[in-house]
mmCIF file of C-alpha atoms in Angstrom:
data_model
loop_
_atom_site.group_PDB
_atom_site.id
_atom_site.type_symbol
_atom_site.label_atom_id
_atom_site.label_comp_id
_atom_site.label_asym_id
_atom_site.label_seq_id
_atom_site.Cartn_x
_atom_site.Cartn_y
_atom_site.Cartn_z
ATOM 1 C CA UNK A 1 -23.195 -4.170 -21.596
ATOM 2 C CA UNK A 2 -21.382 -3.049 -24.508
ATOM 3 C CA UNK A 3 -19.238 -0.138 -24.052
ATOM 4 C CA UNK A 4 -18.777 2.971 -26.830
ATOM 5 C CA UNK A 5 -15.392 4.809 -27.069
ATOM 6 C CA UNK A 6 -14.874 6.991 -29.455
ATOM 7 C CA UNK A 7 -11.533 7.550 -30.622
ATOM 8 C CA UNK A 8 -10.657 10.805 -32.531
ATOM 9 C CA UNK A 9 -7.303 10.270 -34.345
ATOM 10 C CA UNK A 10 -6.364 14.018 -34.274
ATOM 11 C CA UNK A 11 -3.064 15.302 -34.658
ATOM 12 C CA UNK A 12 -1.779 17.671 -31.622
ATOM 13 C CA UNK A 13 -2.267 21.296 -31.945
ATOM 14 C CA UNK A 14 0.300 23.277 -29.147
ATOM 15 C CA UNK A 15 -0.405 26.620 -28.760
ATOM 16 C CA UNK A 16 3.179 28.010 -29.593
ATOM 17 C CA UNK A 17 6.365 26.394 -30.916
ATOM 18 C CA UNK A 18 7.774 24.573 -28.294
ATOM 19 C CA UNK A 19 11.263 22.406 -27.567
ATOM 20 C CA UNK A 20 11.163 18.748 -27.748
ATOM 21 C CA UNK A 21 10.458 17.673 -24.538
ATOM 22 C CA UNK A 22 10.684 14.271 -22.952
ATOM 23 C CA UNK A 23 8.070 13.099 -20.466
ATOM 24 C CA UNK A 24 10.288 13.331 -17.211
ATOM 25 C CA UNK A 25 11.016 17.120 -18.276
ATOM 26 C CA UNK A 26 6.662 17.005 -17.905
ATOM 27 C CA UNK A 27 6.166 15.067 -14.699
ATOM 28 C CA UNK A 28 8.116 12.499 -12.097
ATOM 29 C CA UNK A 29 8.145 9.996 -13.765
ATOM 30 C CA UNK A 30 8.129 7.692 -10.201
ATOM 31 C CA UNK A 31 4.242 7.706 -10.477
ATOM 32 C CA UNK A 32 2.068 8.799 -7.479
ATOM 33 C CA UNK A 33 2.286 6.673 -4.258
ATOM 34 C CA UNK A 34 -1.376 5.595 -4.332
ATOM 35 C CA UNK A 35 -1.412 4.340 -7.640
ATOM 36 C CA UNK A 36 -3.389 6.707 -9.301
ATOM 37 C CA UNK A 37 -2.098 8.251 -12.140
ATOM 38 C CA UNK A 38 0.398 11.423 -12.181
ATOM 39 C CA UNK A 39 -1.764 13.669 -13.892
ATOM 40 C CA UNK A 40 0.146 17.478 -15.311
ATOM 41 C CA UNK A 41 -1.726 19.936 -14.253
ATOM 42 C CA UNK A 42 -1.757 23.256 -16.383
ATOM 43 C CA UNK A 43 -0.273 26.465 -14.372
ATOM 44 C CA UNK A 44 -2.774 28.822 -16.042
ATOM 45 C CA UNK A 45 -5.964 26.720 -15.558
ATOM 46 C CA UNK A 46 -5.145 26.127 -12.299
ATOM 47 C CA UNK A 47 -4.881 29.997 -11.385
ATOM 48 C CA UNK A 48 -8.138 30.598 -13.183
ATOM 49 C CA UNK A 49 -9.537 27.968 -11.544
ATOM 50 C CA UNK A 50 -8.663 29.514 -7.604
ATOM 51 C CA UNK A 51 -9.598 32.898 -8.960
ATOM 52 C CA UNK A 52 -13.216 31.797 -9.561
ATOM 53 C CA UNK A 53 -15.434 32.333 -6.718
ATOM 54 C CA UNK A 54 -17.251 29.059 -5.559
ATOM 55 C CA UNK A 55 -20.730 28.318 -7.079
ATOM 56 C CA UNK A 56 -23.038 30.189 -4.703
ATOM 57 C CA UNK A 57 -26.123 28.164 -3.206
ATOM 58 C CA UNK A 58 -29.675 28.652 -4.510
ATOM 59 C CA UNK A 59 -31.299 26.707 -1.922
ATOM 60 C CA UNK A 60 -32.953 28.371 0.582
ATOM 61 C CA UNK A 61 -32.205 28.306 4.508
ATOM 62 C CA UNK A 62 -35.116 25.550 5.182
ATOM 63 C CA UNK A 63 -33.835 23.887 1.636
ATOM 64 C CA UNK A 64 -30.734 23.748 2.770
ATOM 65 C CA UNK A 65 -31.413 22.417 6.230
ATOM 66 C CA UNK A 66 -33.319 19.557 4.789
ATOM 67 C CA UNK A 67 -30.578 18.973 2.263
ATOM 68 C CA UNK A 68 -28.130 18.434 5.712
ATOM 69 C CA UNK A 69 -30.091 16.504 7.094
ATOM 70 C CA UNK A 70 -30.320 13.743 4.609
ATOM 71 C CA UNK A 71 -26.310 14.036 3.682
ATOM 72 C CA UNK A 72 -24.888 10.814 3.833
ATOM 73 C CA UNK A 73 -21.958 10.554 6.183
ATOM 74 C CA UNK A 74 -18.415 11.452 4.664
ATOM 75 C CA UNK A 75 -17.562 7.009 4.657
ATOM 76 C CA UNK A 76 -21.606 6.748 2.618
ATOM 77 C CA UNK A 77 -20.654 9.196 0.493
ATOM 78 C CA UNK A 78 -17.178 8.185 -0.648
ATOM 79 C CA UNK A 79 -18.414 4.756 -1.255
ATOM 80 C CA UNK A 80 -21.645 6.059 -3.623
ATOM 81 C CA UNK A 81 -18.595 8.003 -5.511
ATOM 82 C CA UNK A 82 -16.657 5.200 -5.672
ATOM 83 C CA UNK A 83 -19.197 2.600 -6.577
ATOM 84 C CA UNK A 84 -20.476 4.753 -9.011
ATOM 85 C CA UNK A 85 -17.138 5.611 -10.697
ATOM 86 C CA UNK A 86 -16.437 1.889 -10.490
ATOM 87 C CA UNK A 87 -20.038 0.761 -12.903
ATOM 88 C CA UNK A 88 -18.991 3.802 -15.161
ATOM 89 C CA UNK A 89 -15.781 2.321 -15.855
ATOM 90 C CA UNK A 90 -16.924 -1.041 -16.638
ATOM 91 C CA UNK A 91 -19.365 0.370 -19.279
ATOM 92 C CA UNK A 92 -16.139 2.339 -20.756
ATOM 93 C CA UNK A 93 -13.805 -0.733 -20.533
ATOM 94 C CA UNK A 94 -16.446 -3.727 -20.858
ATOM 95 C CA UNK A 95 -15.702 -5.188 -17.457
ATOM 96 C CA UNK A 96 -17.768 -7.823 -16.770
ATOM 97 C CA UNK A 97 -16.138 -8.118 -13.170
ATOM 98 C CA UNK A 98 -18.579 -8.492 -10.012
ATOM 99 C CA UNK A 99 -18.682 -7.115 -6.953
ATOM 100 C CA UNK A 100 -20.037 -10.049 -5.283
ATOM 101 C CA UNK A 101 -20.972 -8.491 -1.694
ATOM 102 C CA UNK A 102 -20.599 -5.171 0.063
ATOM 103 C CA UNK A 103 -21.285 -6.075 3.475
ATOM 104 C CA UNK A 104 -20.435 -2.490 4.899
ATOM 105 C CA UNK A 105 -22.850 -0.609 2.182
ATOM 106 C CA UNK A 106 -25.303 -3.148 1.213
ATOM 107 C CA UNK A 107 -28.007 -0.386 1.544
ATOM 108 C CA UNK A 108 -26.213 2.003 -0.612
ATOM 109 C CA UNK A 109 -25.483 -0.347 -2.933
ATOM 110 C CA UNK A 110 -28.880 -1.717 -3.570
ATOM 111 C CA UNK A 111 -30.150 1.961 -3.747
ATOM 112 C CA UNK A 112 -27.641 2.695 -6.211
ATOM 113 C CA UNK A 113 -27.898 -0.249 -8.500
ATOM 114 C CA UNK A 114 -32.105 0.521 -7.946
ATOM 115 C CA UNK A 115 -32.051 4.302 -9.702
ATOM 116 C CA UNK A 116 -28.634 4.003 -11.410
ATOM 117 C CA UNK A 117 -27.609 1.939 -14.378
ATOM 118 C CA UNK A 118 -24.758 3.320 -16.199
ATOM 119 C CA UNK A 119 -25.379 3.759 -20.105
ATOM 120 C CA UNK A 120 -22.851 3.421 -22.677
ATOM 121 C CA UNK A 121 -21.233 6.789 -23.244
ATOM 122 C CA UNK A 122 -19.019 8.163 -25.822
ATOM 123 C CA UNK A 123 -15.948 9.459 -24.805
ATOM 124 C CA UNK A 124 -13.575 11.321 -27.066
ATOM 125 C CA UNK A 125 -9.493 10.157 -26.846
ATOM 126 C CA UNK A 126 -7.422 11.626 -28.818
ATOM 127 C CA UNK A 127 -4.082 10.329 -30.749
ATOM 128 C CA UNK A 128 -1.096 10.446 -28.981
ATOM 129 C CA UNK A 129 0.039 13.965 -27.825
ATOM 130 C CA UNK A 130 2.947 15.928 -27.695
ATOM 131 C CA UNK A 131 4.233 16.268 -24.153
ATOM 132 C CA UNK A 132 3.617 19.706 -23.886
ATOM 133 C CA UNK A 133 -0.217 19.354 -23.920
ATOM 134 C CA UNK A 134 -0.437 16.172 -21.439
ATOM 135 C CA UNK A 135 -2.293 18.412 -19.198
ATOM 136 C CA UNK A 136 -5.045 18.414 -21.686
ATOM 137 C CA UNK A 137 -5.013 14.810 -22.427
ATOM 138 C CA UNK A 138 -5.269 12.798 -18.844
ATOM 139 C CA UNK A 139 -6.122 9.238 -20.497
ATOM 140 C CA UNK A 140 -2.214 9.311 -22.144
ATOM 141 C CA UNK A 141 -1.144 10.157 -18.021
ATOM 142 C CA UNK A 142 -2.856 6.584 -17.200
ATOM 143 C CA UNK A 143 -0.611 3.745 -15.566
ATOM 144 C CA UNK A 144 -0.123 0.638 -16.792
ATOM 145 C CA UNK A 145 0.364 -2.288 -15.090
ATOM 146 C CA UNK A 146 4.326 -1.607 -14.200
ATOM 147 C CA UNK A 147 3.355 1.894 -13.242
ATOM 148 C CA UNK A 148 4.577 3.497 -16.410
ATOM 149 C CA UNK A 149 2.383 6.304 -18.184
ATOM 150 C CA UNK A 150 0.791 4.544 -21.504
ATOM 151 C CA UNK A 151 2.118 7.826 -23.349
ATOM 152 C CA UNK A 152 5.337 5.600 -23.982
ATOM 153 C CA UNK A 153 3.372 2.422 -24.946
ATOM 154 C CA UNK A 154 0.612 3.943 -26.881
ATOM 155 C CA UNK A 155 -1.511 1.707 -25.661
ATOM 156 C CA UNK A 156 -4.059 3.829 -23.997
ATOM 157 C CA UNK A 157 -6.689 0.884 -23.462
ATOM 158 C CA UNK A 158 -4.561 -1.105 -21.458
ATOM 159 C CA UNK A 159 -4.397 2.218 -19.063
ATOM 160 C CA UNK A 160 -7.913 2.309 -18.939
ATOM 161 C CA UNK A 161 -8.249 -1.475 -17.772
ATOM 162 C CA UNK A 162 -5.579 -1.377 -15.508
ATOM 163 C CA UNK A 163 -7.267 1.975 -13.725
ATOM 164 C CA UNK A 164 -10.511 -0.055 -13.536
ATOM 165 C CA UNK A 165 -8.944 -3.300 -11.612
ATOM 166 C CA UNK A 166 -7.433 -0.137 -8.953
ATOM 167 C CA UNK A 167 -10.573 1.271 -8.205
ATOM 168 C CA UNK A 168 -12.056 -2.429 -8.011
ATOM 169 C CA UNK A 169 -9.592 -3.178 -5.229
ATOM 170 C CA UNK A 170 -10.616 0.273 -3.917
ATOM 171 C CA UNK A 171 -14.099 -0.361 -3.459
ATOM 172 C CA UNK A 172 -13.566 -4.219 -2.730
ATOM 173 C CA UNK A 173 -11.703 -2.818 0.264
ATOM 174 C CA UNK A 174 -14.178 -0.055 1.362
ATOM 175 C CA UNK A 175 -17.014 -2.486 1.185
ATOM 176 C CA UNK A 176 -15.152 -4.962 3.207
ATOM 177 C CA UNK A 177 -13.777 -2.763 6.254
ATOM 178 C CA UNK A 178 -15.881 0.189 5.550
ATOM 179 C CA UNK A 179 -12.861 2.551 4.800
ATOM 180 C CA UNK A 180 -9.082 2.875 3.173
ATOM 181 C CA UNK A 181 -5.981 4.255 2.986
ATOM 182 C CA UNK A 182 -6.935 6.649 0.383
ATOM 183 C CA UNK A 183 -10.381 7.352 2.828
ATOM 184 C CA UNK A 184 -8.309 8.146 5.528
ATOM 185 C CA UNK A 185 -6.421 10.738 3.494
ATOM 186 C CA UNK A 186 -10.063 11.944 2.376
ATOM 187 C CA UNK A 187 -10.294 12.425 6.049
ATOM 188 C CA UNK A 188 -7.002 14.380 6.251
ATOM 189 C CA UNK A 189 -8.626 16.886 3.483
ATOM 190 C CA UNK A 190 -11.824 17.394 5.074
ATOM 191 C CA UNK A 191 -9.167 18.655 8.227
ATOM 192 C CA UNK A 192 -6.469 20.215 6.780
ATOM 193 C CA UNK A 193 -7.314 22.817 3.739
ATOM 194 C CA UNK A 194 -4.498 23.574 1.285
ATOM 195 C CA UNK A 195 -4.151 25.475 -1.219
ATOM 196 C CA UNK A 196 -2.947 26.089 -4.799
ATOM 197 C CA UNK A 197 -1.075 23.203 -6.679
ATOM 198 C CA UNK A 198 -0.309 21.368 -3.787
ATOM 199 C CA UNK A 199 -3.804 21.075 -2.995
ATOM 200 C CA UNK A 200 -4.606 19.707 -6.304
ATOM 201 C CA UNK A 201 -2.065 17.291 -6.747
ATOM 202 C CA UNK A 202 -3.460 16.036 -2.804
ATOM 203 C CA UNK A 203 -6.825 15.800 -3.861
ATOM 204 C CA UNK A 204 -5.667 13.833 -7.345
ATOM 205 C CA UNK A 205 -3.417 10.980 -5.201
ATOM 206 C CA UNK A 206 -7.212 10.029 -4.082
ATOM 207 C CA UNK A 207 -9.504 7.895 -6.144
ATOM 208 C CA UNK A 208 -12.231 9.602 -6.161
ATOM 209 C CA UNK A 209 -11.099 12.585 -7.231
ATOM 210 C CA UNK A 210 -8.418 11.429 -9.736
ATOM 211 C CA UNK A 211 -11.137 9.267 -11.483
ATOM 212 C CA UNK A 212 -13.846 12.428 -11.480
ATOM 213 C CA UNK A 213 -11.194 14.365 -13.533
ATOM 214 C CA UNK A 214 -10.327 11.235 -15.803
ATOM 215 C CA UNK A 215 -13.978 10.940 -16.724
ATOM 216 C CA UNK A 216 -15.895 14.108 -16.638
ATOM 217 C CA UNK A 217 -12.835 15.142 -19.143
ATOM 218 C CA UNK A 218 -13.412 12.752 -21.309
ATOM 219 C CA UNK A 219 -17.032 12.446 -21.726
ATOM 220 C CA UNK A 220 -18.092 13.690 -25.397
ATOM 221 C CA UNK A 221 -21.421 15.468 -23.786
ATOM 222 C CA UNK A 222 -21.400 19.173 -24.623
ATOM 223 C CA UNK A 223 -22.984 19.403 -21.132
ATOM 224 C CA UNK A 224 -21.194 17.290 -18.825
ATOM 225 C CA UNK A 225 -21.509 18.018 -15.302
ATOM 226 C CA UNK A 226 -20.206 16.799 -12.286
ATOM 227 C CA UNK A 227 -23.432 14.300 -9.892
ATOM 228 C CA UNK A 228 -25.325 15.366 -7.291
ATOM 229 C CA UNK A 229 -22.694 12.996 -5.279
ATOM 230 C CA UNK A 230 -19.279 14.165 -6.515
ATOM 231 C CA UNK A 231 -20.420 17.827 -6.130
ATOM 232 C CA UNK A 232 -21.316 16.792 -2.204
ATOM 233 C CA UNK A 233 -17.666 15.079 -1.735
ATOM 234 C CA UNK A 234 -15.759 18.125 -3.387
ATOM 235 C CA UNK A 235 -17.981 20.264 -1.117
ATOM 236 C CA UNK A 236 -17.024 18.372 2.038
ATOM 237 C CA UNK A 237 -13.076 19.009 0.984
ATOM 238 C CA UNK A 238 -13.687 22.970 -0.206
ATOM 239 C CA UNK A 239 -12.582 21.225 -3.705
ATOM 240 C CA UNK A 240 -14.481 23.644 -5.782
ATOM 241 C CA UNK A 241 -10.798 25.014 -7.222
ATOM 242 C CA UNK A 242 -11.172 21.548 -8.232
ATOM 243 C CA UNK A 243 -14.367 21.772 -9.964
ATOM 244 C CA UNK A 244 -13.416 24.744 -11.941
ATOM 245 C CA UNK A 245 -10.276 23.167 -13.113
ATOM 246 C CA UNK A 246 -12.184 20.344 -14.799
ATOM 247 C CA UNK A 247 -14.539 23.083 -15.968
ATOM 248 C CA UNK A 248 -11.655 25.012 -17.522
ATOM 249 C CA UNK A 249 -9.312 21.484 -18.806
ATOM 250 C CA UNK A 250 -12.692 20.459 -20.416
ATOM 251 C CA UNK A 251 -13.216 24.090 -22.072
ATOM 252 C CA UNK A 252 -9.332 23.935 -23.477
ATOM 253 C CA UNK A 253 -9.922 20.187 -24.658
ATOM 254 C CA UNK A 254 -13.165 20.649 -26.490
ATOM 255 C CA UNK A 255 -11.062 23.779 -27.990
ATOM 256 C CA UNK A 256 -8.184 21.752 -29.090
ATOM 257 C CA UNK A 257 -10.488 18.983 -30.544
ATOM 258 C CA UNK A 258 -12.550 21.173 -32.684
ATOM 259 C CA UNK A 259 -9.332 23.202 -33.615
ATOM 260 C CA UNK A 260 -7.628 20.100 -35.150
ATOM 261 C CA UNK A 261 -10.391 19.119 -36.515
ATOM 262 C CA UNK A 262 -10.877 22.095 -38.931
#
């Protein structure tokens, strides 16, 4: 399937006159311990985000009964995430990787694959950024394959496949033993509710999550909106300070894009 990624050579627009700053002045520079990449996440945004209530439901009480009752379990519904994070990538990147089995979701997997096939999508990158805006710009915050951000490389592509192989070897694993590290801290979540920046930066060490703010950012739609199956999985972890972050990093983006491009 042949992938479409748009790149939009745009110079960086800050917002004020800032110092020069190197990346490890930005973030740690020794990556995140799960591999996933050590996104900045933007002060403001993320007190707008915890100061927005959380989307209220329109469903009524029998609705939402029936709704419960055919939730997936928490291990179903991280793998449909997953898997379906995993076919979006290979459209982006051009993957043409298998999944040969899935022993522990064959059924999911088969439904999936039956009522979802992943079309190629534009999504916007932009030219290399200043540090100061990194929060705005998560594909330049993507590891390559010695765990260094591509935002010293400039080779944003290579980010993108190495990110792909990781949440292979995610799935590969889930499918195999029916869970994972990065599950099991999924788990913890679901337990133990945090708050603020902390909470963020927890939620972003796990796969799911980190990938559903890498690609819902990027995606060139005006209208981009989280699935019916990411939306359950942030519900199950109270993520919606989540939610509105991407809401608000997407609004800032788009802003910056159209800005430079004037």
């Amino acid at each position: 399937m042949k992938h479409l990624l748009t790149l939009i050579l745009i110079a960086s627009c800050a917002h004020q006159t800032s110092p020069k700053l190197v990346l490890s002045d930005v973030i740690d520079e020794k990556g995140v311990s799960t591999g996933m990449p050590n996104f900045v996440l933007q002060k403001d945004l993320i007190e707008k985000a915890q100061s927005t209530r959380a989307p209220a439901s329109v469903m009524s009480d029998e609705e939402l009964t029936q709704s419960l009752e055919r939730k997936p379990s928490l291990r179903r519904l991280y793998f449909r995430v997953v898997y379906k994070q995993w076919r979006e990538l290979q459209a982006l990147t051009g993957s043409a990787r298998d999944l040969k089995y899935c022993p522990q979701f064959h059924h999911d997997r088969v439904v999936l694959d039956e009522t979802h096939s992943p079309q190629p999508s534009h999504y916007v990158l932009a030219a290399k950024p200043k540090t100061e805006e990194l929060a705005f710009y998560p594909e330049w915050l993507l590891p390559d394959q010695s765990q260094t951000p591509v935002w010293h490389s400039s080779n944003v592509s290579v980010g993108f496949k190495v990110h792909t192989h990781k949440i292979f070897q995610e799935l590969s694993e889930i499918c195999e033993s029916g869970a994972s590290d990065s599950y099991y801290r999924l788990e913890n979540m679901v337990t133990y509710r945090l708050k603020g920046k902390e909470y963020m930066k927890a939620l972003l060490k796990i796969p799911s999550f980190s990938t559903m703010l890498l690609l819902t950012t990027l995606q060139s739609a005006p209208q981009r909106t989280l699935n019916r199956q990411d939306l359950d999985l942030l519900e199950e972890v109270n993520g919606f300070q989540l939610q509105n972050y991407i809401v608000e990093l997407r609004n800032q983006r788009q802003q910056l894009v159209i800005g430079a491009l004037k």
